[in-house]
Amino acid sequence: MEKGDLVSLEIVITLLREAMLEKASTAKGFLIDGYPRELEQGVRFEKEIKPCEVVLVFDVPDDVMTKRLLERGKNSGRVDDNEETIKKRLETFHNITQPVIDHFQDQNKVRKISAIGDVDEVFKQVEKVLDEVTKEDVTLKDAQVVFVLGGPGSGKGTQCSKIVEKYGFCHLSSGDLLRAEVASGSERGQRLNEIMEKGDLVPLDIVLDLIKESMIKNLSETKCFLLDGYPRELEQGQRFENEIVPCTSVLLFDAPDETMKSRLLERGKTSGRVDDNEETIEKRLQTFHNITQPVIDYYDKQNKLTKISADGPSDEIFKQVEKYLDSRPW
């Protein structure tokens, strides 16, 4: 600092981590004030320490901020509380911090607080946001989640329907949730539609938010959830368990490629789906094996994986599912 150099981000993140660990046993949460100032700071923090729950943006017009700082400057003694410097500081803030706001807005983590009025009135908005965040954290702690894996044509969708019918689990599909959000016409749905129209991947943070919100919505009916076709890759599973709740178990519907291919080709005769053709099916199967095998290996090592032989009539397959589900307290 004496040389006028920037402090390295590694040191800043280390100091933040150490301070959080020191207070972790007594703090209910952490407010990181004025951070991140630029996008890399936020990305690195979430990757190396913990994903943030929410981003509070105190939104004030430039003229109001200028007026406040000039008023403060009358007795603060600060050399930067003058009109010319304030203008530069505001420009710097907008140029550097707007990409941060946009990044977290895409993850549906930004909550804008209108900070023009009375301090107490502004705080009422803050209370509302924080009450929502803490409520979500508490309500899902007892949820029991089963990840349901299987290749295209493994019959996992059929088996999920049977589980719902007999055991009353809530069946969630990330694809269905994304499509429903787009169809709703919400602000988030419009952003999703733009992302999908460009052919870009939907950020995992949005997928996790949709799953979490749907779980909370259905919690009054059941605490048991089936996540159909999730996680497709390892990061999805790890992020879900870190940010929502650890999964109880993983059901893998294991069928030979030839069986899955035969089922999909048969379905293609009447489904009208453009991906139910031999060439596309081969690619989908290969993608499934390449991406999902690390997920299977990961949960197998944790002793959470149960393989269901999915090569046969659906009723025979379901008998294996029943045997597993009946052996556990739900």
Tab-separated table of C-alpha atoms in Angstrom:
chain	number	residue	atom	x	y	z
A	1	MET	CA	0.000	0.000	0.000
A	2	GLU	CA	2.915	2.402	0.697
A	3	LYS	CA	4.075	1.813	-2.894
A	4	GLY	CA	0.587	2.689	-4.112
A	5	ASP	CA	0.140	-0.813	-5.563
A	6	LEU	CA	-3.151	-2.691	-5.569
A	7	VAL	CA	-3.501	-5.352	-2.882
A	8	SER	CA	-3.730	-8.754	-4.590
A	9	LEU	CA	-7.185	-10.338	-4.721
A	10	GLU	CA	-5.745	-13.536	-3.167
A	11	ILE	CA	-4.872	-11.613	0.004
A	12	VAL	CA	-8.296	-9.933	0.161
A	13	ILE	CA	-10.111	-13.266	-0.233
A	14	THR	CA	-7.866	-14.880	2.392
A	15	LEU	CA	-8.627	-12.083	4.865
A	16	LEU	CA	-12.365	-12.387	4.206
A	17	ARG	CA	-12.266	-16.167	4.653
A	18	GLU	CA	-10.315	-15.912	7.922
A	19	ALA	CA	-12.672	-13.258	9.300
A	20	MET	CA	-15.720	-15.367	8.385
A	21	LEU	CA	-14.264	-18.496	9.985
A	22	GLU	CA	-13.482	-16.562	13.167
A	23	LYS	CA	-17.119	-15.423	13.486
A	24	ALA	CA	-18.831	-18.512	12.021
A	25	SER	CA	-19.768	-20.020	15.394
A	26	THR	CA	-21.674	-16.916	16.510
A	27	ALA	CA	-22.830	-15.138	13.326
A	28	LYS	CA	-26.183	-15.864	11.678
A	29	GLY	CA	-24.819	-14.601	8.369
A	30	PHE	CA	-22.351	-12.229	6.781
A	31	LEU	CA	-22.724	-8.817	5.151
A	32	ILE	CA	-19.832	-7.932	2.861
A	33	ASP	CA	-20.009	-4.173	2.487
A	34	GLY	CA	-19.043	-2.623	-0.846
A	35	TYR	CA	-17.876	-5.974	-2.197
A	36	PRO	CA	-17.450	-7.021	-4.957
A	37	ARG	CA	-16.438	-3.761	-6.603
A	38	GLU	CA	-15.653	-5.579	-9.858
A	39	LEU	CA	-16.806	-8.819	-11.405
A	40	GLU	CA	-13.670	-10.929	-10.823
A	41	GLN	CA	-13.893	-10.278	-7.075
A	42	GLY	CA	-17.402	-11.725	-6.946
A	43	VAL	CA	-16.657	-14.706	-9.190
A	44	ARG	CA	-13.524	-15.610	-7.218
A	45	PHE	CA	-15.292	-15.236	-3.851
A	46	GLU	CA	-18.116	-17.580	-4.875
A	47	LYS	CA	-15.716	-20.107	-6.345
A	48	GLU	CA	-13.200	-20.137	-3.479
A	49	ILE	CA	-15.302	-19.424	-0.383
A	50	LYS	CA	-19.065	-19.780	-0.818
A	51	PRO	CA	-21.826	-18.706	-3.221
A	52	CYS	CA	-23.626	-15.618	-1.973
A	53	GLU	CA	-27.308	-15.858	-1.045
A	54	VAL	CA	-28.378	-12.403	-2.166
A	55	VAL	CA	-26.957	-9.131	-3.489
A	56	LEU	CA	-28.399	-5.952	-1.989
A	57	VAL	CA	-28.127	-2.948	-4.297
A	58	PHE	CA	-28.926	0.346	-2.618
A	59	ASP	CA	-30.284	2.276	-5.574
A	60	VAL	CA	-30.042	6.072	-5.435
A	61	PRO	CA	-30.008	8.643	-8.279
A	62	ASP	CA	-26.651	10.317	-8.868
A	63	ASP	CA	-27.951	13.759	-7.951
A	64	VAL	CA	-29.142	12.520	-4.556
A	65	MET	CA	-25.798	10.824	-3.842
A	66	THR	CA	-23.958	13.981	-4.888
A	67	LYS	CA	-26.116	16.117	-2.601
A	68	ARG	CA	-25.525	13.763	0.357
A	69	LEU	CA	-21.765	13.743	-0.137
A	70	LEU	CA	-21.556	17.516	-0.496
A	71	GLU	CA	-23.573	17.895	2.710
A	72	ARG	CA	-21.226	15.471	4.449
A	73	GLY	CA	-18.254	17.401	3.093
A	74	LYS	CA	-19.224	20.490	5.076
A	75	ASN	CA	-17.868	18.900	8.243
A	76	SER	CA	-16.265	15.562	7.261
A	77	GLY	CA	-12.876	17.002	6.414
A	78	ARG	CA	-12.617	14.433	3.578
A	79	VAL	CA	-10.728	15.770	0.553
A	80	ASP	CA	-12.846	13.657	-1.824
A	81	ASP	CA	-16.147	15.245	-0.737
A	82	ASN	CA	-16.088	17.882	-3.490
A	83	GLU	CA	-18.209	18.090	-6.636
A	84	GLU	CA	-15.486	17.293	-9.192
A	85	THR	CA	-14.177	14.242	-7.288
A	86	ILE	CA	-17.689	12.998	-6.505
A	87	LYS	CA	-18.547	13.034	-10.221
A	88	LYS	CA	-15.456	10.918	-11.011
A	89	ARG	CA	-16.240	8.505	-8.158
A	90	LEU	CA	-19.794	7.997	-9.434
A	91	GLU	CA	-18.582	7.374	-12.992
A	92	THR	CA	-16.082	4.829	-11.703
A	93	PHE	CA	-18.790	3.125	-9.653
A	94	HIS	CA	-21.144	2.803	-12.620
A	95	ASN	CA	-18.457	1.606	-15.051
A	96	ILE	CA	-16.934	-1.002	-12.738
A	97	THR	CA	-19.909	-2.156	-10.684
A	98	GLN	CA	-22.660	-2.371	-13.333
A	99	PRO	CA	-21.208	-5.619	-14.777
A	100	VAL	CA	-21.296	-7.038	-11.225
A	101	ILE	CA	-24.980	-6.135	-10.874
A	102	ASP	CA	-25.772	-7.576	-14.324
A	103	HIS	CA	-23.935	-10.822	-13.473
A	104	PHE	CA	-25.887	-11.432	-10.277
A	105	GLN	CA	-29.124	-10.183	-11.856
A	106	ASP	CA	-28.829	-13.050	-14.356
A	107	GLN	CA	-28.668	-15.397	-11.354
A	108	ASN	CA	-31.796	-13.786	-9.838
A	109	LYS	CA	-29.779	-12.846	-6.748
A	110	VAL	CA	-30.078	-9.051	-6.975
A	111	ARG	CA	-32.564	-7.257	-4.753
A	112	LYS	CA	-32.746	-3.522	-5.401
A	113	ILE	CA	-33.471	-1.326	-2.417
A	114	SER	CA	-34.818	2.144	-3.149
A	115	ALA	CA	-32.562	4.161	-0.858
A	116	ILE	CA	-33.869	7.666	-1.438
A	117	GLY	CA	-36.138	8.081	1.579
A	118	ASP	CA	-35.989	7.893	5.353
A	119	VAL	CA	-33.475	5.457	6.875
A	120	ASP	CA	-36.183	3.451	8.643
A	121	GLU	CA	-38.304	3.217	5.507
A	122	VAL	CA	-35.299	1.957	3.548
A	123	PHE	CA	-34.591	-0.627	6.253
A	124	LYS	CA	-38.136	-2.008	5.988
A	125	GLN	CA	-37.256	-3.070	2.438
A	126	VAL	CA	-34.037	-4.688	3.689
A	127	GLU	CA	-35.945	-6.580	6.407
A	128	LYS	CA	-38.358	-7.987	3.838
A	129	VAL	CA	-35.512	-9.338	1.680
A	130	LEU	CA	-33.564	-10.848	4.574
A	131	ASP	CA	-36.700	-12.403	6.096
A	132	GLU	CA	-37.282	-14.222	2.782
A	133	VAL	CA	-33.682	-15.456	2.594
A	134	THR	CA	-33.546	-16.780	6.154
A	135	LYS	CA	-36.987	-18.375	5.867
A	136	GLU	CA	-35.866	-20.394	2.845
A	137	ASP	CA	-32.740	-21.619	4.617
A	138	VAL	CA	-34.763	-22.970	7.552
A	139	THR	CA	-37.656	-24.593	5.705
A	140	LEU	CA	-35.641	-26.960	3.510
A	141	LYS	CA	-33.345	-28.395	6.169
A	142	ASP	CA	-35.557	-31.504	6.624
A	143	ALA	CA	-36.261	-32.085	2.929
A	144	GLN	CA	-35.349	-35.499	1.551
A	145	VAL	CA	-34.121	-35.444	-2.020
A	146	VAL	CA	-33.613	-38.335	-4.414
A	147	PHE	CA	-31.587	-37.648	-7.547
A	148	VAL	CA	-32.951	-39.798	-10.387
A	149	LEU	CA	-30.417	-40.671	-13.088
A	150	GLY	CA	-30.650	-42.727	-16.236
A	151	GLY	CA	-29.895	-42.477	-19.914
A	152	PRO	CA	-32.415	-41.388	-22.550
A	153	GLY	CA	-34.924	-44.222	-22.844
A	154	SER	CA	-34.065	-45.738	-19.446
A	155	GLY	CA	-37.661	-45.261	-18.306
A	156	LYS	CA	-36.888	-42.967	-15.371
A	157	GLY	CA	-39.835	-40.690	-16.214
A	158	THR	CA	-42.269	-43.620	-16.088
A	159	GLN	CA	-40.833	-44.813	-12.787
A	160	CYS	CA	-40.995	-41.310	-11.289
A	161	SER	CA	-44.719	-41.200	-12.131
A	162	LYS	CA	-45.224	-44.512	-10.317
A	163	ILE	CA	-43.296	-43.269	-7.275
A	164	VAL	CA	-45.430	-40.117	-7.136
A	165	GLU	CA	-48.628	-42.158	-7.395
A	166	LYS	CA	-47.728	-44.660	-4.640
A	167	TYR	CA	-45.499	-42.654	-2.283
A	168	GLY	CA	-46.620	-39.063	-2.818
A	169	PHE	CA	-43.189	-37.657	-3.640
A	170	CYS	CA	-42.965	-34.320	-5.472
A	171	HIS	CA	-41.527	-34.864	-8.960
A	172	LEU	CA	-39.350	-32.016	-10.280
A	173	SER	CA	-37.629	-31.689	-13.642
A	174	SER	CA	-35.262	-28.772	-14.224
A	175	GLY	CA	-36.274	-28.678	-17.904
A	176	ASP	CA	-39.964	-28.436	-17.020
A	177	LEU	CA	-39.247	-25.683	-14.485
A	178	LEU	CA	-37.302	-23.654	-17.063
A	179	ARG	CA	-40.054	-24.005	-19.666
A	180	ALA	CA	-42.728	-23.040	-17.126
A	181	GLU	CA	-40.780	-19.946	-16.087
A	182	VAL	CA	-40.448	-18.844	-19.728
A	183	ALA	CA	-44.172	-19.461	-20.298
A	184	SER	CA	-45.029	-17.366	-17.215
A	185	GLY	CA	-43.774	-14.216	-18.947
A	186	SER	CA	-41.987	-13.074	-15.776
A	187	GLU	CA	-38.926	-10.846	-15.915
A	188	ARG	CA	-36.743	-13.866	-15.182
A	189	GLY	CA	-38.638	-15.899	-17.789
A	190	GLN	CA	-37.943	-13.228	-20.398
A	191	ARG	CA	-34.217	-13.310	-19.557
A	192	LEU	CA	-34.265	-17.108	-19.808
A	193	ASN	CA	-35.976	-16.919	-23.181
A	194	GLU	CA	-33.278	-14.562	-24.459
A	195	ILE	CA	-30.539	-16.891	-23.203
A	196	MET	CA	-32.153	-19.964	-24.764
A	197	GLU	CA	-32.864	-18.212	-28.072
A	198	LYS	CA	-29.157	-17.362	-28.340
A	199	GLY	CA	-28.342	-21.029	-27.767
A	200	ASP	CA	-26.430	-20.170	-24.575
A	201	LEU	CA	-26.438	-22.383	-21.492
A	202	VAL	CA	-28.790	-21.301	-18.724
A	203	PRO	CA	-26.664	-20.300	-15.690
A	204	LEU	CA	-26.677	-22.991	-13.012
A	205	ASP	CA	-27.601	-20.378	-10.405
A	206	ILE	CA	-30.953	-19.787	-12.121
A	207	VAL	CA	-31.641	-23.532	-12.337
A	208	LEU	CA	-30.874	-23.908	-8.622
A	209	ASP	CA	-33.114	-20.959	-7.742
A	210	LEU	CA	-36.021	-22.476	-9.694
A	211	ILE	CA	-35.586	-25.865	-8.035
A	212	LYS	CA	-35.296	-24.319	-4.562
A	213	GLU	CA	-38.376	-22.139	-5.059
A	214	SER	CA	-40.414	-25.098	-6.323
A	215	MET	CA	-39.333	-27.238	-3.366
A	216	ILE	CA	-40.377	-24.525	-0.910
A	217	LYS	CA	-43.706	-24.117	-2.715
A	218	ASN	CA	-44.465	-27.856	-2.401
A	219	LEU	CA	-43.089	-28.324	1.112
A	220	SER	CA	-46.548	-28.104	2.710
A	221	GLU	CA	-47.568	-31.226	0.719
A	222	THR	CA	-44.437	-33.359	1.133
A	223	LYS	CA	-40.842	-33.180	2.292
A	224	CYS	CA	-39.767	-35.866	-0.227
A	225	PHE	CA	-38.591	-34.814	-3.692
A	226	LEU	CA	-37.571	-36.610	-6.877
A	227	LEU	CA	-35.192	-34.627	-9.093
A	228	ASP	CA	-35.627	-36.197	-12.497
A	229	GLY	CA	-32.471	-36.264	-14.653
A	230	TYR	CA	-30.538	-34.158	-12.168
A	231	PRO	CA	-27.610	-33.732	-11.762
A	232	ARG	CA	-26.416	-34.236	-15.331
A	233	GLU	CA	-22.873	-33.286	-14.375
A	234	LEU	CA	-20.922	-33.265	-11.142
A	235	GLU	CA	-20.907	-29.505	-10.458
A	236	GLN	CA	-24.716	-29.467	-10.544
A	237	GLY	CA	-24.903	-32.067	-7.790
A	238	GLN	CA	-22.226	-30.484	-5.625
A	239	ARG	CA	-23.725	-27.008	-5.926
A	240	PHE	CA	-27.208	-28.326	-5.107
A	241	GLU	CA	-25.944	-30.066	-1.980
A	242	ASN	CA	-23.891	-27.062	-0.850
A	243	GLU	CA	-26.583	-24.452	-1.468
A	244	ILE	CA	-29.921	-26.216	-0.898
A	245	VAL	CA	-29.757	-29.528	0.983
A	246	PRO	CA	-27.668	-32.748	0.794
A	247	CYS	CA	-29.363	-35.446	-1.268
A	248	THR	CA	-30.642	-38.506	0.574
A	249	SER	CA	-29.897	-40.964	-2.205
A	250	VAL	CA	-29.365	-41.424	-5.936
A	251	LEU	CA	-31.441	-43.843	-8.025
A	252	LEU	CA	-29.750	-44.949	-11.242
A	253	PHE	CA	-31.984	-46.646	-13.813
A	254	ASP	CA	-29.443	-48.830	-15.564
A	255	ALA	CA	-30.362	-50.130	-19.020
A	256	PRO	CA	-28.178	-51.357	-21.906
A	257	ASP	CA	-27.717	-48.896	-24.755
A	258	GLU	CA	-29.495	-51.248	-27.177
A	259	THR	CA	-32.570	-51.334	-24.941
A	260	MET	CA	-32.666	-47.545	-24.601
A	261	LYS	CA	-32.164	-47.100	-28.347
A	262	SER	CA	-34.959	-49.571	-29.141
A	263	ARG	CA	-37.380	-47.808	-26.791
A	264	LEU	CA	-36.630	-44.363	-28.229
A	265	LEU	CA	-36.990	-45.552	-31.833
A	266	GLU	CA	-40.333	-47.119	-30.922
A	267	ARG	CA	-41.421	-43.895	-29.266
A	268	GLY	CA	-40.297	-41.970	-32.331
A	269	LYS	CA	-42.953	-43.656	-34.459
A	270	THR	CA	-45.642	-41.608	-32.724
A	271	SER	CA	-43.915	-38.925	-30.609
A	272	GLY	CA	-43.070	-36.524	-33.415
A	273	ARG	CA	-39.871	-35.643	-31.543
A	274	VAL	CA	-37.071	-34.652	-33.898
A	275	ASP	CA	-34.445	-36.211	-31.609
A	276	ASP	CA	-36.011	-39.711	-31.721
A	277	ASN	CA	-33.888	-40.895	-34.648
A	278	GLU	CA	-30.964	-43.307	-34.669
A	279	GLU	CA	-28.157	-40.825	-35.306
A	280	THR	CA	-29.308	-38.360	-32.631
A	281	ILE	CA	-29.997	-41.147	-30.138
A	282	GLU	CA	-26.401	-42.402	-30.522
A	283	LYS	CA	-25.083	-38.911	-29.758
A	284	ARG	CA	-27.398	-38.482	-26.759
A	285	LEU	CA	-26.296	-41.807	-25.301
A	286	GLN	CA	-22.630	-40.942	-25.747
A	287	THR	CA	-23.156	-37.545	-24.112
A	288	PHE	CA	-24.960	-39.184	-21.200
A	289	HIS	CA	-22.118	-41.646	-20.576
A	290	ASN	CA	-19.354	-39.034	-20.869
A	291	ILE	CA	-20.964	-36.376	-18.663
A	292	THR	CA	-22.895	-38.445	-16.110
A	293	GLN	CA	-20.386	-41.209	-15.337
A	294	PRO	CA	-18.372	-38.937	-12.984
A	295	VAL	CA	-21.644	-38.167	-11.155
A	296	ILE	CA	-22.361	-41.896	-10.768
A	297	ASP	CA	-18.814	-42.582	-9.538
A	298	TYR	CA	-18.967	-39.677	-7.068
A	299	TYR	CA	-22.181	-40.799	-5.367
A	300	ASP	CA	-21.195	-44.458	-5.497
A	301	LYS	CA	-18.136	-43.594	-3.387
A	302	GLN	CA	-20.450	-41.852	-0.892
A	303	ASN	CA	-22.549	-45.015	-0.664
A	304	LYS	CA	-25.619	-43.071	-1.837
A	305	LEU	CA	-26.093	-44.829	-5.185
A	306	THR	CA	-28.718	-47.534	-5.793
A	307	LYS	CA	-28.769	-49.213	-9.212
A	308	ILE	CA	-32.112	-50.324	-10.604
A	309	SER	CA	-31.982	-52.819	-13.480
A	310	ALA	CA	-34.177	-51.046	-16.030
A	311	ASP	CA	-34.140	-53.728	-18.744
A	312	GLY	CA	-37.608	-55.260	-18.602
A	313	PRO	CA	-41.324	-54.479	-18.122
A	314	SER	CA	-41.996	-51.291	-16.148
A	315	ASP	CA	-43.944	-53.147	-13.417
A	316	GLU	CA	-41.005	-55.493	-12.817
A	317	ILE	CA	-38.643	-52.526	-12.646
A	318	PHE	CA	-40.934	-50.785	-10.175
A	319	LYS	CA	-40.792	-53.785	-7.830
A	320	GLN	CA	-37.075	-53.021	-7.366
A	321	VAL	CA	-37.920	-49.374	-6.707
A	322	GLU	CA	-40.538	-50.363	-4.131
A	323	LYS	CA	-38.082	-52.643	-2.369
A	324	TYR	CA	-35.615	-49.774	-2.042
A	325	LEU	CA	-38.147	-47.101	-0.994
A	326	ASP	CA	-39.851	-49.416	1.500
A	327	SER	CA	-36.504	-50.043	3.193
A	328	ARG	CA	-36.092	-46.374	4.179
A	329	PRO	CA	-37.950	-44.085	6.595
A	330	TRP	CA	-39.451	-41.266	4.575
